[in-house]
CSV table of C-alpha atoms in Angstrom, one decimal:
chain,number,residue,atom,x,y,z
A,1134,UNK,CA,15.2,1.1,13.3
A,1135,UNK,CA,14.8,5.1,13.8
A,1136,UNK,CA,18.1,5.6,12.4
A,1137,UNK,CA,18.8,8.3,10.1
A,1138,UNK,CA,21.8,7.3,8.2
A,1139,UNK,CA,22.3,9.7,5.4
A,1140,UNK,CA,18.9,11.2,6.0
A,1141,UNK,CA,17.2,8.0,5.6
A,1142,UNK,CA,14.9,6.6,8.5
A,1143,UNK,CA,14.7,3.5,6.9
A,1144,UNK,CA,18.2,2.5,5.4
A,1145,UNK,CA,18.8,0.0,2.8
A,1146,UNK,CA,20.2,-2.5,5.6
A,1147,UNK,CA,16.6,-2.0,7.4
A,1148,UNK,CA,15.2,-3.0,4.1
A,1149,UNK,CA,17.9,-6.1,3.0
A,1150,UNK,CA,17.1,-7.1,6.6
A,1151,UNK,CA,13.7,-7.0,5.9
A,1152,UNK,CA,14.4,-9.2,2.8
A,1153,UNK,CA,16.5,-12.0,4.3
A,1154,UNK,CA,14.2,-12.3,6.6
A,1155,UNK,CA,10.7,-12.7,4.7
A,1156,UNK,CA,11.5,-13.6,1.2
A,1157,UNK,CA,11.7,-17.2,1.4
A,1158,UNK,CA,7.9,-17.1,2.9
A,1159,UNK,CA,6.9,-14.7,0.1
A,1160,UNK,CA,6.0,-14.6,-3.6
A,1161,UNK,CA,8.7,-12.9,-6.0
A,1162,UNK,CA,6.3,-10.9,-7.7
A,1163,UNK,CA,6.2,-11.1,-11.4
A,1164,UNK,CA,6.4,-8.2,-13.6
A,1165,UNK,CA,3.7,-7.7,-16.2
A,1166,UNK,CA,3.4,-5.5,-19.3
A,1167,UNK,CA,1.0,-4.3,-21.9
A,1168,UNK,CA,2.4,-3.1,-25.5
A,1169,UNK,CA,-1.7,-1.8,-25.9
A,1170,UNK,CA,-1.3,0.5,-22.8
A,1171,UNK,CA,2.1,1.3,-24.1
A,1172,UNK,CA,1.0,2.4,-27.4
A,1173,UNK,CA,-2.0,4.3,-26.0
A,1174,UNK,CA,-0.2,6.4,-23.7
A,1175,UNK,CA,3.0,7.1,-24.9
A,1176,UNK,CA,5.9,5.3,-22.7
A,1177,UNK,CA,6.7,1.9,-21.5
A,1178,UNK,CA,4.9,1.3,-18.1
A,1179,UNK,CA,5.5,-2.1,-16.3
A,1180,UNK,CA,3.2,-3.9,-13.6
A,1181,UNK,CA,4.4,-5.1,-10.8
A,1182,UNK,CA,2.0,-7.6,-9.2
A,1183,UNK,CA,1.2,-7.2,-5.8
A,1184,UNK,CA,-2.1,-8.6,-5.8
A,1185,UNK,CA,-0.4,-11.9,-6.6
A,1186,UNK,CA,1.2,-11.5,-3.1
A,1187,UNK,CA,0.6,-13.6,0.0
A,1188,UNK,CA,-3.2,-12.9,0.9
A,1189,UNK,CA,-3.5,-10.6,-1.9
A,1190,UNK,CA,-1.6,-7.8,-1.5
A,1191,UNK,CA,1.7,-6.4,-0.6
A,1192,UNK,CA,1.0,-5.3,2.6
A,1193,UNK,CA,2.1,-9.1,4.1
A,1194,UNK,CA,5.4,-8.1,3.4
A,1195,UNK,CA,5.5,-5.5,6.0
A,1196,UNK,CA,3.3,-6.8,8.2
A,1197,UNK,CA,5.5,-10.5,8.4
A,1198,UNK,CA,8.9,-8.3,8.7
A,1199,UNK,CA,7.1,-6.6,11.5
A,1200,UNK,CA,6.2,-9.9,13.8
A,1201,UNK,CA,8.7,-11.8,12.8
A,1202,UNK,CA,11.2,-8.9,14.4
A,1203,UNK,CA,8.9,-8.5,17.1
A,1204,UNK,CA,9.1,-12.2,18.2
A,1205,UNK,CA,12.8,-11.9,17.3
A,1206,UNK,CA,13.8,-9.2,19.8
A,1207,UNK,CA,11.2,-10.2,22.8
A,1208,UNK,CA,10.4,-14.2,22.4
A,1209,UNK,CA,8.1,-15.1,25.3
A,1210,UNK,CA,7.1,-11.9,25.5
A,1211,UNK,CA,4.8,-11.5,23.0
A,1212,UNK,CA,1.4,-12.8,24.2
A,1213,UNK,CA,-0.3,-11.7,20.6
A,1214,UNK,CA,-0.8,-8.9,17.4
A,1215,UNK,CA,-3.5,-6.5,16.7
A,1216,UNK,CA,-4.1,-3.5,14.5
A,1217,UNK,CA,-7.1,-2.0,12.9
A,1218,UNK,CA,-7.4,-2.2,9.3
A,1219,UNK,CA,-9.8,-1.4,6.1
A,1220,UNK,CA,-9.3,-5.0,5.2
A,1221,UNK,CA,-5.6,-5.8,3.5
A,1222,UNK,CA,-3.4,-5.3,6.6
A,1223,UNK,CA,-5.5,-7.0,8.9
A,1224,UNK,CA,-5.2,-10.3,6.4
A,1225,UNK,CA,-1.6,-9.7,5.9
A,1226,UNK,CA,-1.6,-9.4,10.0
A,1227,UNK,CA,-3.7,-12.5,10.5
A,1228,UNK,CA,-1.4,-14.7,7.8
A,1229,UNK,CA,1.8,-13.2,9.9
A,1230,UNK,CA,0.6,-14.1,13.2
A,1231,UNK,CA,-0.1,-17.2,11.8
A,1232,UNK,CA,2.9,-18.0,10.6
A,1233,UNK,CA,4.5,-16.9,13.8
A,1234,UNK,CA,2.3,-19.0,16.1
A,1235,UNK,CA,1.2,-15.9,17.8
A,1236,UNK,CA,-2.7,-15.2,18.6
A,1237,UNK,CA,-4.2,-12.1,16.1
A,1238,UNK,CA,-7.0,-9.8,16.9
A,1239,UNK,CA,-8.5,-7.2,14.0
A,1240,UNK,CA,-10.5,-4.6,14.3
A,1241,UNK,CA,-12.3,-3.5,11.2
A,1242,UNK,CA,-15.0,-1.1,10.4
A,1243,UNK,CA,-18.6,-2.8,10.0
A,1244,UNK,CA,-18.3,-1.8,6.5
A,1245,UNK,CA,-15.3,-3.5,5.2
A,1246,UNK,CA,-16.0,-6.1,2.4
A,1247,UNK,CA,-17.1,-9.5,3.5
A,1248,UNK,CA,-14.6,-10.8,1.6
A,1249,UNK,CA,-12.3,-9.1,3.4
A,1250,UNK,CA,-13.5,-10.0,6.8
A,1251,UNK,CA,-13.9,-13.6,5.9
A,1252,UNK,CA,-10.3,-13.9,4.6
A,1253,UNK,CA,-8.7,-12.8,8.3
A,1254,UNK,CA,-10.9,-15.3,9.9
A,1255,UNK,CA,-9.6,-18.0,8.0
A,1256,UNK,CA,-5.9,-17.0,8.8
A,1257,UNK,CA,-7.0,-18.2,12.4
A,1258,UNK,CA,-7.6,-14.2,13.7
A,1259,UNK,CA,-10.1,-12.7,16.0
A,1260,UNK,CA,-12.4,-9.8,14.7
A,1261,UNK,CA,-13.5,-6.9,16.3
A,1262,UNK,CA,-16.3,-4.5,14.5
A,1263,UNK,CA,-15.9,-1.1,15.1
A,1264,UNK,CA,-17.7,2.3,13.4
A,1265,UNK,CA,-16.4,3.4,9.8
A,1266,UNK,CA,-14.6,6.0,11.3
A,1267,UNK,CA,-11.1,6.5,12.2
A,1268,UNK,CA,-11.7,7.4,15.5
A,1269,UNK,CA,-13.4,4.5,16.8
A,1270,UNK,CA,-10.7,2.5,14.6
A,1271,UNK,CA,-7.8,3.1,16.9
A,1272,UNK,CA,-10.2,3.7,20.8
A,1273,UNK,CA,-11.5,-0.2,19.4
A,1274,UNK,CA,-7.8,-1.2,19.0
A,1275,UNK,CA,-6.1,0.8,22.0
A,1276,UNK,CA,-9.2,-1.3,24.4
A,1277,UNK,CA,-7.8,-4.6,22.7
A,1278,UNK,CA,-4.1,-3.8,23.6
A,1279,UNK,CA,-5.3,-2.8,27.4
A,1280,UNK,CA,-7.3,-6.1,27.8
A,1281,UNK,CA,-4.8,-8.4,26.0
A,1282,UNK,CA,-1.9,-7.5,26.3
A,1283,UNK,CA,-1.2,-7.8,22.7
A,1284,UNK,CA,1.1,-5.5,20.9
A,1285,UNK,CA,-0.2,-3.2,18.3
A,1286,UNK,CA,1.5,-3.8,14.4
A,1287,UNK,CA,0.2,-0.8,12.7
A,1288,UNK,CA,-1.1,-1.0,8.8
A,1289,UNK,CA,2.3,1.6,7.5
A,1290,UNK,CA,3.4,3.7,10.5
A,1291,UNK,CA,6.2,1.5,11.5
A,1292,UNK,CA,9.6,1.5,10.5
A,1293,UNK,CA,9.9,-2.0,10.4
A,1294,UNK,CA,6.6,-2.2,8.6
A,1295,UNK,CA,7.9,0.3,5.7
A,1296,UNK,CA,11.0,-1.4,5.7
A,1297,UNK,CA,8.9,-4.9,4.5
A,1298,UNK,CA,7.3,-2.7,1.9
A,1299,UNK,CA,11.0,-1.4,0.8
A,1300,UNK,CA,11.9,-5.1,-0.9
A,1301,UNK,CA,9.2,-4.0,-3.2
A,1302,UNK,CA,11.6,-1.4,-4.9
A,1303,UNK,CA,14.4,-4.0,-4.4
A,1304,UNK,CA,12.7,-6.5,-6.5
A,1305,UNK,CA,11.4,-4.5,-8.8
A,1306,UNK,CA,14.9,-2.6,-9.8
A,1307,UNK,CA,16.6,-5.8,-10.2
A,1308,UNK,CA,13.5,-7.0,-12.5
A,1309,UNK,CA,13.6,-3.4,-14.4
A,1310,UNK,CA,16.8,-1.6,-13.8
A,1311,UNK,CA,16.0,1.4,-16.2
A,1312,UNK,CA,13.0,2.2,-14.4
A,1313,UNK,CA,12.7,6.1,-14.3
A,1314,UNK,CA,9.6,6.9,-12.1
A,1315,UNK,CA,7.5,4.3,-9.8
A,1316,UNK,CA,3.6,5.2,-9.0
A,1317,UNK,CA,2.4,4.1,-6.2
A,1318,UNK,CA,-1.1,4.6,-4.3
A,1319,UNK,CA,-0.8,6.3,-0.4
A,1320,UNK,CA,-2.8,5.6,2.3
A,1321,UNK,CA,-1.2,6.2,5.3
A,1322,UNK,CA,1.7,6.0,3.2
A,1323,UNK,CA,3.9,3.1,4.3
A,1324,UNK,CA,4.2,1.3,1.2
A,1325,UNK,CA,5.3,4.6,-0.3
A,1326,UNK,CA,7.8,5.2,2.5
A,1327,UNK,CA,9.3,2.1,1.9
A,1328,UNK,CA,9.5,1.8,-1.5
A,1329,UNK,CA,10.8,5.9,-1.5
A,1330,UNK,CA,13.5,4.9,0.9
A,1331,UNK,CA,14.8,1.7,-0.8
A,1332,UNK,CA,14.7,2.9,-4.5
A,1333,UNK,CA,16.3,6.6,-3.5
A,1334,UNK,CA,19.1,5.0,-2.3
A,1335,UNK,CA,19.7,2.6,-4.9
A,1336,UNK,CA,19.0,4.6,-7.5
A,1337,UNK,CA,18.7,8.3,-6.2
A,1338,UNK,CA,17.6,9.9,-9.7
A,1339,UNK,CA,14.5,7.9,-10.0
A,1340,UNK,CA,11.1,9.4,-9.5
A,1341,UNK,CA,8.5,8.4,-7.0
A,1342,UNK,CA,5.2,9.6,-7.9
A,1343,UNK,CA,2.3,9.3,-5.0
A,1344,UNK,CA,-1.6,8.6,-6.5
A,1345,UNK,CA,-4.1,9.5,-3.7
A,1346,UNK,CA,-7.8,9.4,-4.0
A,1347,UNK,CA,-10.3,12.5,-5.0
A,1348,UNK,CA,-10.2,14.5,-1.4
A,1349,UNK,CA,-7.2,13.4,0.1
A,1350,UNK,CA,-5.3,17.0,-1.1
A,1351,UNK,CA,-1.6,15.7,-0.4
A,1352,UNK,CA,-0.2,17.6,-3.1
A,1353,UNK,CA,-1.0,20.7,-1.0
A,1354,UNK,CA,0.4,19.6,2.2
A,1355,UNK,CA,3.8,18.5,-0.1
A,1356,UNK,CA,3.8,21.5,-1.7
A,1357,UNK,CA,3.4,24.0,1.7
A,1358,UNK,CA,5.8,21.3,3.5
A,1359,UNK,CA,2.7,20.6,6.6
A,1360,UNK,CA,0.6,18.3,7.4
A,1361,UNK,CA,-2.8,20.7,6.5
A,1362,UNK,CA,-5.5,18.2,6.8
A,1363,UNK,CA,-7.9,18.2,10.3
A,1364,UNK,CA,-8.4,16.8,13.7
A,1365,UNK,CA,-9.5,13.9,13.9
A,1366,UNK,CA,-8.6,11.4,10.8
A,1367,UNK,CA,-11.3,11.2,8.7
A,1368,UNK,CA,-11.9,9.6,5.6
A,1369,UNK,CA,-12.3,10.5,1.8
A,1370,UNK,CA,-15.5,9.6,-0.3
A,1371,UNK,CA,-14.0,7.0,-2.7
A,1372,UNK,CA,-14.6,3.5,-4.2
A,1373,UNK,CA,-10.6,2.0,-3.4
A,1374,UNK,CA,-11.1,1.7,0.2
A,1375,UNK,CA,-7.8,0.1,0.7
A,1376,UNK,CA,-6.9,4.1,0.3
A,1377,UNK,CA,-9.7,6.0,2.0
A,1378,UNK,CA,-7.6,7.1,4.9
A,1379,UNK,CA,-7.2,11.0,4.6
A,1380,UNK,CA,-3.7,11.4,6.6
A,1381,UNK,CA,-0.6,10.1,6.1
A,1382,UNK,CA,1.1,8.7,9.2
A,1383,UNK,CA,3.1,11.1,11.6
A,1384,UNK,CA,6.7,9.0,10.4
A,1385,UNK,CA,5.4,8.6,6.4
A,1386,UNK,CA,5.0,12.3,5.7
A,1387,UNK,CA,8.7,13.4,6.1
A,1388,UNK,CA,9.4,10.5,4.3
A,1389,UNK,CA,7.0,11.6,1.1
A,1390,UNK,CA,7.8,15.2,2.1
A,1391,UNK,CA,11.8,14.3,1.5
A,1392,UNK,CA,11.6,11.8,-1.3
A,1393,UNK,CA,8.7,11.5,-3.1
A,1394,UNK,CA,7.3,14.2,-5.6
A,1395,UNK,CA,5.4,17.1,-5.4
A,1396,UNK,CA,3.2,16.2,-8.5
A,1397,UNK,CA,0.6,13.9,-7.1
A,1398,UNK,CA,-1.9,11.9,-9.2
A,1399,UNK,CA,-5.5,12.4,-8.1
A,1400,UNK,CA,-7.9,10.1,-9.0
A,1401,UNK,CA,-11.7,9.7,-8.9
A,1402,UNK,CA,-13.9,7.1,-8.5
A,1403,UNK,CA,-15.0,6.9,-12.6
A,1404,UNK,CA,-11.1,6.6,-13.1
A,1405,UNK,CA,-10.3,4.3,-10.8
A,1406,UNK,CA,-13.0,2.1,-12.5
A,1407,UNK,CA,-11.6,2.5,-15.7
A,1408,UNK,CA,-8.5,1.3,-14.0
A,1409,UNK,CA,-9.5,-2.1,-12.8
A,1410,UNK,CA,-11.5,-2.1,-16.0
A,1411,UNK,CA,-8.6,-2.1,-18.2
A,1412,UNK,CA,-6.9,-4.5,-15.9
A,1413,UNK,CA,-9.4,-7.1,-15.6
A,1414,UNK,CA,-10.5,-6.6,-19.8
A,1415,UNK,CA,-7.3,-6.5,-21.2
A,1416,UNK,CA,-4.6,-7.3,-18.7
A,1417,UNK,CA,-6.8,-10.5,-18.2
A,1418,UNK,CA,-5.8,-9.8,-14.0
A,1419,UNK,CA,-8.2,-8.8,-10.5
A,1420,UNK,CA,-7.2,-6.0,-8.9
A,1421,UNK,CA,-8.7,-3.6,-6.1
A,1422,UNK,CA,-9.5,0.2,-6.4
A,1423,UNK,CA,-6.7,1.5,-4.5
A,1424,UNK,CA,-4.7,-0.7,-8.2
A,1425,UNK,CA,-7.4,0.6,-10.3
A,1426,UNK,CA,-6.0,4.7,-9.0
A,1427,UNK,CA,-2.5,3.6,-9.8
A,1428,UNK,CA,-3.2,2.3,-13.4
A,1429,UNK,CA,-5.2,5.6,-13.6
A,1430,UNK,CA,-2.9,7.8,-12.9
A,1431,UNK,CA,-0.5,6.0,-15.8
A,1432,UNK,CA,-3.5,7.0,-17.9
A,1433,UNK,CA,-4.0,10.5,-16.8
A,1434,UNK,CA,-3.3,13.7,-19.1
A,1435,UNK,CA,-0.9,14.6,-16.4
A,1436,UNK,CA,1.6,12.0,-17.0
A,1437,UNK,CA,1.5,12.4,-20.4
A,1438,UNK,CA,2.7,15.9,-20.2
A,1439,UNK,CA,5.3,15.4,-17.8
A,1440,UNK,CA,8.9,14.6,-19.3
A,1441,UNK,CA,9.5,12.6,-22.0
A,1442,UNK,CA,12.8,11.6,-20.4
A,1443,UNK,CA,10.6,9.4,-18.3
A,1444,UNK,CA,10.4,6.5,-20.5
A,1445,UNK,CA,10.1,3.7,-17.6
A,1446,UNK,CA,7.5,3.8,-15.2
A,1447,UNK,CA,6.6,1.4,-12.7
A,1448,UNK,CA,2.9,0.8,-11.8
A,1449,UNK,CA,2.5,-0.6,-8.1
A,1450,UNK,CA,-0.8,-3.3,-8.3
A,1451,UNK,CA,-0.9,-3.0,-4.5
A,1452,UNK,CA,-4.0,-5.6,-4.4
A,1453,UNK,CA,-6.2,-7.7,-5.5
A,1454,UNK,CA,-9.1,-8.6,-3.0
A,1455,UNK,CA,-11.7,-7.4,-4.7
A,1456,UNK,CA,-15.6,-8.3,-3.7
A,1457,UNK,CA,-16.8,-9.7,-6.7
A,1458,UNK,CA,-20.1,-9.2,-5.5
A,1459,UNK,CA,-19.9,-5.9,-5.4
A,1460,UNK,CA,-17.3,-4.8,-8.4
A,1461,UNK,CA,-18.1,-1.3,-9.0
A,1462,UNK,CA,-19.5,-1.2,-12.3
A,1463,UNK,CA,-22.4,-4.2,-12.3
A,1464,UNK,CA,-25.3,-3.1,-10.9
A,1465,UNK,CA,-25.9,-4.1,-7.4
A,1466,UNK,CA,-27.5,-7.8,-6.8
A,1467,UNK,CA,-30.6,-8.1,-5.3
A,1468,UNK,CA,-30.7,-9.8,-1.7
């Protein structure tokens, strides 16, 4: 899968691959639109809905191309999965292994939404706690690995992984062929990877725009061409904690570095809630923060004074697991 045909580490066979092999398990996403956002900010923007994925997000895509490979290539071999996760992988994992008939241990910090939590017990997974921190995130899941013998799927830096997230773009393109520029929220940045890879080579002159959280300061490591951030991972302050990973992954950031823009689309917390708010009020539809960013970024200043050339944008709802306990702007329940 490390192949770098025409400069491409994940080629649009990786990602048709990718496609034969999930789709059939999957949800074709539908494609939602808003003439009231379109009217407010000046171009035609459509939604493509992730969070009405397979355990609410997209990231299931990746994570079933991953273990369906897996079990593909080495059969008997594989005693069982892991990864640690904020939440959305480690469901997507759990639903994968699942499917596979494969044992699932996740390892998630102690402050990951019970929601969350509750969601990748149900898929028939173990779960580990570990601290909020990405540190004891990966020594949690390395000590898993050593004492099981399981094999470790991470959340987006994985070829095969980004190559799930690619039939995003694939999908999306065929459903809106005269898109211009996609937006998508980074975390470690396989979901961007993919979807940079697959739409680039299907349609090289479209734009793909990365939306990051307050404090992640990607658009300086694009623009210098480094990775600039510190030793160890650590994460940013910020409500979408499906994003809250400072660093991309060592394989995404060539991939954003080649193919994705320079511009990125900061967002803070009080526009991420206006995000989900105009989502869930007018869009009648749940999403998460790191969707909240995404719509955020459609609405920002920014994009308004970019090219008017870019008529057709594409908005990424990456998720929808959402606490509803704890939505960000009702005032926290009493115990």
């Amino acid at each position: 899968m490390a192949s770098t045909l025409n400069g491409f580490p994940v080629t649009l066979d990786d990602v048709t691959s990718a496609r034969d092999r999930i789709l059939r398990h999957l949800h074709y996403t539908p494609v939602l639109t808003s003439s009231t956002f379109d009217s407010k900010y000046g171009r035609k923007f459509y939604f493509k809905a992730e969070n009405f994925q397979k355990t609410g997000s997209f990231k299931s895509r990746g994570a079933l191309n991953a273990v369906t490979k897996l079990v593909e290539e080495k059969q008997e071999r594989v005693v069982g999965v892991t990864t640690h996760s904020s939440g959305n992988h480690g469901q997507a994992l759990a639903w994968a292994a699942q499917h596979c008939g494969l044992p699932c241990n996740v390892i998630v910090p102690r402050n990951t939404p019970t929601v969350k939590i509750d969601a990748i017990k149900g898929y028939g997974a173990d779960v580990t706690l570990c601290e909020p921190n990405p540190t004891s995130r990966a020594e949690t899941c390395a000590a898993i690995c050593s004492e099981k013998n399981y094999v470790y799927i991470p959340s987006a830096d994985h070829y095969d992984v980004m190559a799930g997230q690619g039939t995003i773009a694939l999908e999306f393109l065929e459903q809106v062929p005269m898109l211009d520029a996609i937006l998508v929220a980074a975390s470690a940045g396989g979901m961007v990877s993919g979807i940079a890879c697959a739409a680039k080579q299907l349609k090289p002159e479209i734009k793909i725009f990365v939306v990051e959280p307050f404090g992640k300061d990607l658009e300086r490591c694009l623009r210098e061409g480094k990775r600039l951030w510190p030793e160890p991972p650590q994460y940013v302050d910020t409500i979408a904690e499906g994003i809250r990973i400072q660093q991309l992954g060592k394989l995404a950031f060539p991939i954003v570095l080649s193919l994705a823009e320079k511009e990125v689309f900061t967002t803070t917390n009080a526009q991420i809630v206006e995000g989900m708010r105009f989502a869930f009020e007018r869009m009648k539809v749940v999403i998460e923060g790191a969707s909240g960013a995404v719509i955020a970024a459609a609405m920002s200043k920014r994009l308004r004074r970019m090219d008017g050339r870019l008529r057709h944008v594409g908005v990424i709802l990456c998720g929808g697991n959402v606490d509803i306990d704890h939505i960000p702007w009702l005032p926290t329940r009493e115990a």
